[in-house]
Amino acid sequence: MARNRYILNFKGTLPLPTDDLDVIRSRTNLLDTSRKTLLVEVDHDDVVQELARVLPNWTMQKETVYPVPTTRPTVEKPPEP
């Protein structure tokens, strides 16, 4: 089963509320934290919708992954024999 990753941003003043963090940890897999941002992993998107209702001071977005472009030179047209 694929797990989805979400980025949660806290809109309030620091420090992060411990009650909010307890709720987030109980319903998600907390992968990484920074000052006001959390990266979490969930089994179902319904969990994030439920967290959005319970935690009004947080914004939640699905993680976007961009592929790294290759920098290797490529041959556009092979040489003629």
PDB file of N, CA and C in Angstrom:
ATOM      1  N   MET A   1       0.846  -1.171   0.000  1.00  0.00           N
ATOM      2  CA  MET A   1       0.000   0.000   0.000  1.00  0.00           C
ATOM      3  C   MET A   1       0.895   1.239   0.000  1.00  0.00           C
ATOM      4  N   ALA A   2       0.605   2.157  -0.887  1.00  0.00           N
ATOM      5  CA  ALA A   2       1.392   3.384  -0.979  1.00  0.00           C
ATOM      6  C   ALA A   2       1.004   4.344   0.135  1.00  0.00           C
ATOM      7  N   ARG A   3       2.008   4.949   0.697  1.00  0.00           N
ATOM      8  CA  ARG A   3       1.781   5.930   1.750  1.00  0.00           C
ATOM      9  C   ARG A   3       1.998   7.317   1.157  1.00  0.00           C
ATOM     10  N   ASN A   4       1.147   8.257   1.534  1.00  0.00           N
ATOM     11  CA  ASN A   4       1.244   9.618   1.027  1.00  0.00           C
ATOM     12  C   ASN A   4       1.938  10.504   2.049  1.00  0.00           C
ATOM     13  N   ARG A   5       2.733  11.441   1.544  1.00  0.00           N
ATOM     14  CA  ARG A   5       3.439  12.377   2.406  1.00  0.00           C
ATOM     15  C   ARG A   5       2.791  13.747   2.316  1.00  0.00           C
ATOM     16  N   TYR A   6       2.703  14.412   3.461  1.00  0.00           N
ATOM     17  CA  TYR A   6       2.124  15.748   3.544  1.00  0.00           C
ATOM     18  C   TYR A   6       3.046  16.669   4.324  1.00  0.00           C
ATOM     19  N   ILE A   7       3.013  17.945   3.967  1.00  0.00           N
ATOM     20  CA  ILE A   7       3.764  18.975   4.669  1.00  0.00           C
ATOM     21  C   ILE A   7       2.762  19.789   5.477  1.00  0.00           C
ATOM     22  N   LEU A   8       3.007  19.878   6.785  1.00  0.00           N
ATOM     23  CA  LEU A   8       2.146  20.629   7.684  1.00  0.00           C
ATOM     24  C   LEU A   8       2.894  21.870   8.145  1.00  0.00           C
ATOM     25  N   ASN A   9       2.292  23.048   7.948  1.00  0.00           N
ATOM     26  CA  ASN A   9       2.893  24.315   8.358  1.00  0.00           C
ATOM     27  C   ASN A   9       2.065  24.927   9.475  1.00  0.00           C
ATOM     28  N   PHE A  10       2.738  25.354  10.539  1.00  0.00           N
ATOM     29  CA  PHE A  10       2.069  25.972  11.678  1.00  0.00           C
ATOM     30  C   PHE A  10       1.969  27.471  11.438  1.00  0.00           C
ATOM     31  N   LYS A  11       0.757  28.046  11.561  1.00  0.00           N
ATOM     32  CA  LYS A  11       0.528  29.463  11.300  1.00  0.00           C
ATOM     33  C   LYS A  11       0.631  30.330  12.554  1.00  0.00           C
ATOM     34  N   GLY A  12       0.658  29.719  13.732  1.00  0.00           N
ATOM     35  CA  GLY A  12       0.673  30.479  14.975  1.00  0.00           C
ATOM     36  C   GLY A  12       2.072  30.889  15.389  1.00  0.00           C
ATOM     37  N   THR A  13       2.171  31.359  16.641  1.00  0.00           N
ATOM     38  CA  THR A  13       3.467  31.764  17.179  1.00  0.00           C
ATOM     39  C   THR A  13       4.136  30.564  17.839  1.00  0.00           C
ATOM     40  N   LEU A  14       5.452  30.564  17.783  1.00  0.00           N
ATOM     41  CA  LEU A  14       6.234  29.484  18.390  1.00  0.00           C
ATOM     42  C   LEU A  14       6.192  29.587  19.896  1.00  0.00           C
ATOM     43  N   PRO A  15       6.400  28.531  20.613  1.00  0.00           N
ATOM     44  CA  PRO A  15       6.724  27.165  20.205  1.00  0.00           C
ATOM     45  C   PRO A  15       5.492  26.420  19.710  1.00  0.00           C
ATOM     46  N   LEU A  16       5.735  25.306  19.033  1.00  0.00           N
ATOM     47  CA  LEU A  16       4.634  24.474  18.538  1.00  0.00           C
ATOM     48  C   LEU A  16       3.862  23.916  19.724  1.00  0.00           C
ATOM     49  N   PRO A  17       2.531  23.938  19.667  1.00  0.00           N
ATOM     50  CA  PRO A  17       1.729  23.400  20.773  1.00  0.00           C
ATOM     51  C   PRO A  17       1.945  21.896  20.937  1.00  0.00           C
ATOM     52  N   THR A  18       2.265  21.477  22.134  1.00  0.00           N
ATOM     53  CA  THR A  18       2.522  20.053  22.384  1.00  0.00           C
ATOM     54  C   THR A  18       1.266  19.215  22.194  1.00  0.00           C
ATOM     55  N   ASP A  19       0.093  19.783  22.487  1.00  0.00           N
ATOM     56  CA  ASP A  19      -1.154  19.035  22.267  1.00  0.00           C
ATOM     57  C   ASP A  19      -1.349  18.743  20.786  1.00  0.00           C
ATOM     58  N   ASP A  20      -1.056  19.723  19.935  1.00  0.00           N
ATOM     59  CA  ASP A  20      -1.172  19.515  18.486  1.00  0.00           C
ATOM     60  C   ASP A  20      -0.184  18.455  18.018  1.00  0.00           C
ATOM     61  N   LEU A  21       1.038  18.533  18.512  1.00  0.00           N
ATOM     62  CA  LEU A  21       2.049  17.547  18.115  1.00  0.00           C
ATOM     63  C   LEU A  21       1.670  16.142  18.555  1.00  0.00           C
ATOM     64  N   ASP A  22       1.059  16.015  19.731  1.00  0.00           N
ATOM     65  CA  ASP A  22       0.606  14.699  20.198  1.00  0.00           C
ATOM     66  C   ASP A  22      -0.465  14.124  19.275  1.00  0.00           C
ATOM     67  N   VAL A  23      -1.401  14.985  18.844  1.00  0.00           N
ATOM     68  CA  VAL A  23      -2.463  14.537  17.926  1.00  0.00           C
ATOM     69  C   VAL A  23      -1.863  14.113  16.591  1.00  0.00           C
ATOM     70  N   ILE A  24      -0.921  14.904  16.078  1.00  0.00           N
ATOM     71  CA  ILE A  24      -0.296  14.592  14.791  1.00  0.00           C
ATOM     72  C   ILE A  24       0.485  13.288  14.881  1.00  0.00           C
ATOM     73  N   ARG A  25       1.258  13.116  15.943  1.00  0.00           N
ATOM     74  CA  ARG A  25       2.049  11.888  16.100  1.00  0.00           C
ATOM     75  C   ARG A  25       1.176  10.649  16.266  1.00  0.00           C
ATOM     76  N   SER A  26       0.015  10.807  16.890  1.00  0.00           N
ATOM     77  CA  SER A  26      -0.847   9.648  17.120  1.00  0.00           C
ATOM     78  C   SER A  26      -1.531   9.165  15.836  1.00  0.00           C
ATOM     79  N   ARG A  27      -1.690  10.041  14.854  1.00  0.00           N
ATOM     80  CA  ARG A  27      -2.427   9.675  13.637  1.00  0.00           C
ATOM     81  C   ARG A  27      -1.562   9.568  12.386  1.00  0.00           C
ATOM     82  N   THR A  28      -0.304   9.980  12.497  1.00  0.00           N
ATOM     83  CA  THR A  28       0.580   9.944  11.336  1.00  0.00           C
ATOM     84  C   THR A  28       1.934   9.375  11.730  1.00  0.00           C
ATOM     85  N   ASN A  29       2.770   9.191  10.733  1.00  0.00           N
ATOM     86  CA  ASN A  29       4.163   8.825  10.958  1.00  0.00           C
ATOM     87  C   ASN A  29       4.980  10.091  10.713  1.00  0.00           C
ATOM     88  N   LEU A  30       5.512  10.688  11.768  1.00  0.00           N
ATOM     89  CA  LEU A  30       6.274  11.925  11.677  1.00  0.00           C
ATOM     90  C   LEU A  30       7.668  11.614  11.148  1.00  0.00           C
ATOM     91  N   LEU A  31       8.010  12.164   9.964  1.00  0.00           N
ATOM     92  CA  LEU A  31       9.283  11.874   9.312  1.00  0.00           C
ATOM     93  C   LEU A  31      10.351  12.917   9.589  1.00  0.00           C
ATOM     94  N   ASP A  32       9.967  14.200   9.600  1.00  0.00           N
ATOM     95  CA  ASP A  32      10.957  15.257   9.750  1.00  0.00           C
ATOM     96  C   ASP A  32      10.280  16.502  10.306  1.00  0.00           C
ATOM     97  N   THR A  33      11.059  17.299  11.024  1.00  0.00           N
ATOM     98  CA  THR A  33      10.542  18.549  11.579  1.00  0.00           C
ATOM     99  C   THR A  33      11.539  19.666  11.329  1.00  0.00           C
ATOM    100  N   SER A  34      11.019  20.860  11.210  1.00  0.00           N
ATOM    101  CA  SER A  34      11.838  22.056  11.202  1.00  0.00           C
ATOM    102  C   SER A  34      11.156  23.040  12.140  1.00  0.00           C
ATOM    103  N   ARG A  35      11.492  24.280  12.045  1.00  0.00           N
ATOM    104  CA  ARG A  35      11.006  25.252  13.019  1.00  0.00           C
ATOM    105  C   ARG A  35       9.474  25.297  13.098  1.00  0.00           C
ATOM    106  N   LYS A  36       8.808  25.472  11.967  1.00  0.00           N
ATOM    107  CA  LYS A  36       7.340  25.551  11.936  1.00  0.00           C
ATOM    108  C   LYS A  36       6.717  24.572  10.956  1.00  0.00           C
ATOM    109  N   THR A  37       7.486  23.603  10.471  1.00  0.00           N
ATOM    110  CA  THR A  37       7.017  22.694   9.426  1.00  0.00           C
ATOM    111  C   THR A  37       7.280  21.251   9.816  1.00  0.00           C
ATOM    112  N   LEU A  38       6.317  20.384   9.482  1.00  0.00           N
ATOM    113  CA  LEU A  38       6.452  18.952   9.726  1.00  0.00           C
ATOM    114  C   LEU A  38       6.251  18.214   8.409  1.00  0.00           C
ATOM    115  N   LEU A  39       6.971  17.121   8.240  1.00  0.00           N
ATOM    116  CA  LEU A  39       6.752  16.212   7.121  1.00  0.00           C
ATOM    117  C   LEU A  39       6.209  14.921   7.713  1.00  0.00           C
ATOM    118  N   VAL A  40       4.995  14.553   7.294  1.00  0.00           N
ATOM    119  CA  VAL A  40       4.351  13.364   7.844  1.00  0.00           C
ATOM    120  C   VAL A  40       3.982  12.413   6.717  1.00  0.00           C
ATOM    121  N   GLU A  41       3.762  11.159   7.095  1.00  0.00           N
ATOM    122  CA  GLU A  41       3.354  10.122   6.153  1.00  0.00           C
ATOM    123  C   GLU A  41       2.082   9.484   6.694  1.00  0.00           C
ATOM    124  N   VAL A  42       1.093   9.297   5.811  1.00  0.00           N
ATOM    125  CA  VAL A  42      -0.191   8.725   6.221  1.00  0.00           C
ATOM    126  C   VAL A  42      -0.574   7.590   5.278  1.00  0.00           C
ATOM    127  N   ASP A  43      -1.418   6.695   5.785  1.00  0.00           N
ATOM    128  CA  ASP A  43      -1.917   5.594   4.958  1.00  0.00           C
ATOM    129  C   ASP A  43      -3.050   6.049   4.054  1.00  0.00           C
ATOM    130  N   HIS A  44      -3.922   6.915   4.582  1.00  0.00           N
ATOM    131  CA  HIS A  44      -5.103   7.367   3.839  1.00  0.00           C
ATOM    132  C   HIS A  44      -5.199   8.886   3.912  1.00  0.00           C
ATOM    133  N   ASP A  45      -5.685   9.503   2.831  1.00  0.00           N
ATOM    134  CA  ASP A  45      -5.838  10.947   2.807  1.00  0.00           C
ATOM    135  C   ASP A  45      -6.904  11.433   3.783  1.00  0.00           C
ATOM    136  N   ASP A  46      -7.799  10.536   4.197  1.00  0.00           N
ATOM    137  CA  ASP A  46      -8.838  10.918   5.151  1.00  0.00           C
ATOM    138  C   ASP A  46      -8.244  11.387   6.473  1.00  0.00           C
ATOM    139  N   VAL A  47      -7.100  10.840   6.841  1.00  0.00           N
ATOM    140  CA  VAL A  47      -6.446  11.226   8.091  1.00  0.00           C
ATOM    141  C   VAL A  47      -6.070  12.698   8.051  1.00  0.00           C
ATOM    142  N   VAL A  48      -5.568  13.163   6.923  1.00  0.00           N
ATOM    143  CA  VAL A  48      -5.160  14.563   6.790  1.00  0.00           C
ATOM    144  C   VAL A  48      -6.378  15.479   6.821  1.00  0.00           C
ATOM    145  N   GLN A  49      -7.463  15.064   6.196  1.00  0.00           N
ATOM    146  CA  GLN A  49      -8.681  15.864   6.230  1.00  0.00           C
ATOM    147  C   GLN A  49      -9.213  15.981   7.656  1.00  0.00           C
ATOM    148  N   GLU A  50      -9.123  14.911   8.399  1.00  0.00           N
ATOM    149  CA  GLU A  50      -9.547  14.932   9.794  1.00  0.00           C
ATOM    150  C   GLU A  50      -8.641  15.851  10.621  1.00  0.00           C
ATOM    151  N   LEU A  51      -7.334  15.779  10.392  1.00  0.00           N
ATOM    152  CA  LEU A  51      -6.409  16.668  11.098  1.00  0.00           C
ATOM    153  C   LEU A  51      -6.670  18.129  10.764  1.00  0.00           C
ATOM    154  N   ALA A  52      -7.019  18.427   9.519  1.00  0.00           N
ATOM    155  CA  ALA A  52      -7.314  19.802   9.123  1.00  0.00           C
ATOM    156  C   ALA A  52      -8.522  20.349   9.875  1.00  0.00           C
ATOM    157  N   ARG A  53      -9.492  19.494  10.150  1.00  0.00           N
ATOM    158  CA  ARG A  53     -10.665  19.942  10.923  1.00  0.00           C
ATOM    159  C   ARG A  53     -10.319  20.161  12.394  1.00  0.00           C
ATOM    160  N   VAL A  54      -9.469  19.297  12.942  1.00  0.00           N
ATOM    161  CA  VAL A  54      -9.144  19.337  14.368  1.00  0.00           C
ATOM    162  C   VAL A  54      -8.112  20.420  14.690  1.00  0.00           C
ATOM    163  N   LEU A  55      -7.208  20.706  13.750  1.00  0.00           N
ATOM    164  CA  LEU A  55      -6.101  21.635  13.989  1.00  0.00           C
ATOM    165  C   LEU A  55      -6.220  22.854  13.066  1.00  0.00           C
ATOM    166  N   PRO A  56      -6.958  23.895  13.482  1.00  0.00           N
ATOM    167  CA  PRO A  56      -7.184  25.046  12.600  1.00  0.00           C
ATOM    168  C   PRO A  56      -5.953  25.922  12.378  1.00  0.00           C
ATOM    169  N   ASN A  57      -4.943  25.851  13.239  1.00  0.00           N
ATOM    170  CA  ASN A  57      -3.745  26.684  13.083  1.00  0.00           C
ATOM    171  C   ASN A  57      -2.687  26.062  12.183  1.00  0.00           C
ATOM    172  N   TRP A  58      -3.027  25.004  11.482  1.00  0.00           N
ATOM    173  CA  TRP A  58      -2.090  24.308  10.601  1.00  0.00           C
ATOM    174  C   TRP A  58      -2.611  24.310   9.174  1.00  0.00           C
ATOM    175  N   THR A  59      -1.698  24.456   8.214  1.00  0.00           N
ATOM    176  CA  THR A  59      -2.044  24.247   6.810  1.00  0.00           C
ATOM    177  C   THR A  59      -1.404  22.943   6.366  1.00  0.00           C
ATOM    178  N   MET A  60      -2.073  22.232   5.461  1.00  0.00           N
ATOM    179  CA  MET A  60      -1.606  20.915   5.044  1.00  0.00           C
ATOM    180  C   MET A  60      -1.607  20.828   3.530  1.00  0.00           C
ATOM    181  N   GLN A  61      -0.476  20.403   2.988  1.00  0.00           N
ATOM    182  CA  GLN A  61      -0.307  20.247   1.546  1.00  0.00           C
ATOM    183  C   GLN A  61       0.356  18.921   1.245  1.00  0.00           C
ATOM    184  N   LYS A  62      -0.054  18.322   0.157  1.00  0.00           N
ATOM    185  CA  LYS A  62       0.588  17.085  -0.278  1.00  0.00           C
ATOM    186  C   LYS A  62       1.997  17.409  -0.777  1.00  0.00           C
ATOM    187  N   GLU A  63       2.944  16.544  -0.450  1.00  0.00           N
ATOM    188  CA  GLU A  63       4.332  16.756  -0.871  1.00  0.00           C
ATOM    189  C   GLU A  63       4.442  16.607  -2.382  1.00  0.00           C
ATOM    190  N   THR A  64       5.180  17.509  -3.002  1.00  0.00           N
ATOM    191  CA  THR A  64       5.433  17.464  -4.427  1.00  0.00           C
ATOM    192  C   THR A  64       6.900  17.106  -4.644  1.00  0.00           C
ATOM    193  N   VAL A  65       7.149  16.109  -5.460  1.00  0.00           N
ATOM    194  CA  VAL A  65       8.508  15.664  -5.745  1.00  0.00           C
ATOM    195  C   VAL A  65       8.810  15.963  -7.202  1.00  0.00           C
ATOM    196  N   TYR A  66       9.924  16.652  -7.425  1.00  0.00           N
ATOM    197  CA  TYR A  66      10.353  16.975  -8.779  1.00  0.00           C
ATOM    198  C   TYR A  66      11.580  16.137  -9.133  1.00  0.00           C
ATOM    199  N   PRO A  67      11.609  15.546 -10.331  1.00  0.00           N
ATOM    200  CA  PRO A  67      12.790  14.776 -10.725  1.00  0.00           C
ATOM    201  C   PRO A  67      13.975  15.708 -10.983  1.00  0.00           C
ATOM    202  N   VAL A  68      15.148  15.243 -10.642  1.00  0.00           N
ATOM    203  CA  VAL A  68      16.367  16.007 -10.887  1.00  0.00           C
ATOM    204  C   VAL A  68      16.760  15.817 -12.346  1.00  0.00           C
ATOM    205  N   PRO A  69      16.941  16.917 -13.078  1.00  0.00           N
ATOM    206  CA  PRO A  69      17.299  16.764 -14.488  1.00  0.00           C
ATOM    207  C   PRO A  69      18.724  16.238 -14.633  1.00  0.00           C
ATOM    208  N   THR A  70      18.942  15.513 -15.688  1.00  0.00           N
ATOM    209  CA  THR A  70      20.275  14.986 -15.956  1.00  0.00           C
ATOM    210  C   THR A  70      21.138  16.076 -16.579  1.00  0.00           C
ATOM    211  N   THR A  71      22.406  16.084 -16.217  1.00  0.00           N
ATOM    212  CA  THR A  71      23.332  17.057 -16.789  1.00  0.00           C
ATOM    213  C   THR A  71      24.338  16.400 -17.716  1.00  0.00           C
ATOM    214  N   ARG A  72      24.161  15.121 -17.952  1.00  0.00           N
ATOM    215  CA  ARG A  72      25.071  14.399 -18.841  1.00  0.00           C
ATOM    216  C   ARG A  72      24.828  14.812 -20.285  1.00  0.00           C
ATOM    217  N   PRO A  73      25.885  14.984 -21.044  1.00  0.00           N
ATOM    218  CA  PRO A  73      25.690  15.310 -22.461  1.00  0.00           C
ATOM    219  C   PRO A  73      25.123  14.102 -23.209  1.00  0.00           C
ATOM    220  N   THR A  74      24.280  14.366 -24.149  1.00  0.00           N
ATOM    221  CA  THR A  74      23.692  13.298 -24.951  1.00  0.00           C
ATOM    222  C   THR A  74      23.960  13.574 -26.433  1.00  0.00           C
ATOM    223  N   VAL A  75      23.978  12.530 -27.204  1.00  0.00           N
ATOM    224  CA  VAL A  75      24.175  12.646 -28.655  1.00  0.00           C
ATOM    225  C   VAL A  75      22.811  12.847 -29.282  1.00  0.00           C
ATOM    226  N   GLU A  76      22.666  13.978 -29.947  1.00  0.00           N
ATOM    227  CA  GLU A  76      21.369  14.258 -30.579  1.00  0.00           C
ATOM    228  C   GLU A  76      21.247  13.528 -31.912  1.00  0.00           C
ATOM    229  N   LYS A  77      22.340  13.479 -32.645  1.00  0.00           N
ATOM    230  CA  LYS A  77      22.328  12.792 -33.938  1.00  0.00           C
ATOM    231  C   LYS A  77      23.638  11.997 -34.056  1.00  0.00           C
ATOM    232  N   PRO A  78      23.556  10.683 -34.232  1.00  0.00           N
ATOM    233  CA  PRO A  78      24.787   9.905 -34.336  1.00  0.00           C
ATOM    234  C   PRO A  78      25.575  10.292 -35.592  1.00  0.00           C
ATOM    235  N   PRO A  79      26.889  10.145 -35.567  1.00  0.00           N
ATOM    236  CA  PRO A  79      27.682  10.485 -36.766  1.00  0.00           C
ATOM    237  C   PRO A  79      27.376   9.529 -37.916  1.00  0.00           C
ATOM    238  N   GLU A  80      27.503  10.050 -39.108  1.00  0.00           N
ATOM    239  CA  GLU A  80      27.255   9.217 -40.305  1.00  0.00           C
ATOM    240  C   GLU A  80      28.494   8.391 -40.597  1.00  0.00           C
ATOM    241  N   PRO A  81      28.315   7.148 -41.015  1.00  0.00           N
ATOM    242  CA  PRO A  81      29.491   6.291 -41.305  1.00  0.00           C
ATOM    243  C   PRO A  81      30.226   6.679 -42.548  1.00  0.00           C
TER     244      PRO A  81
END
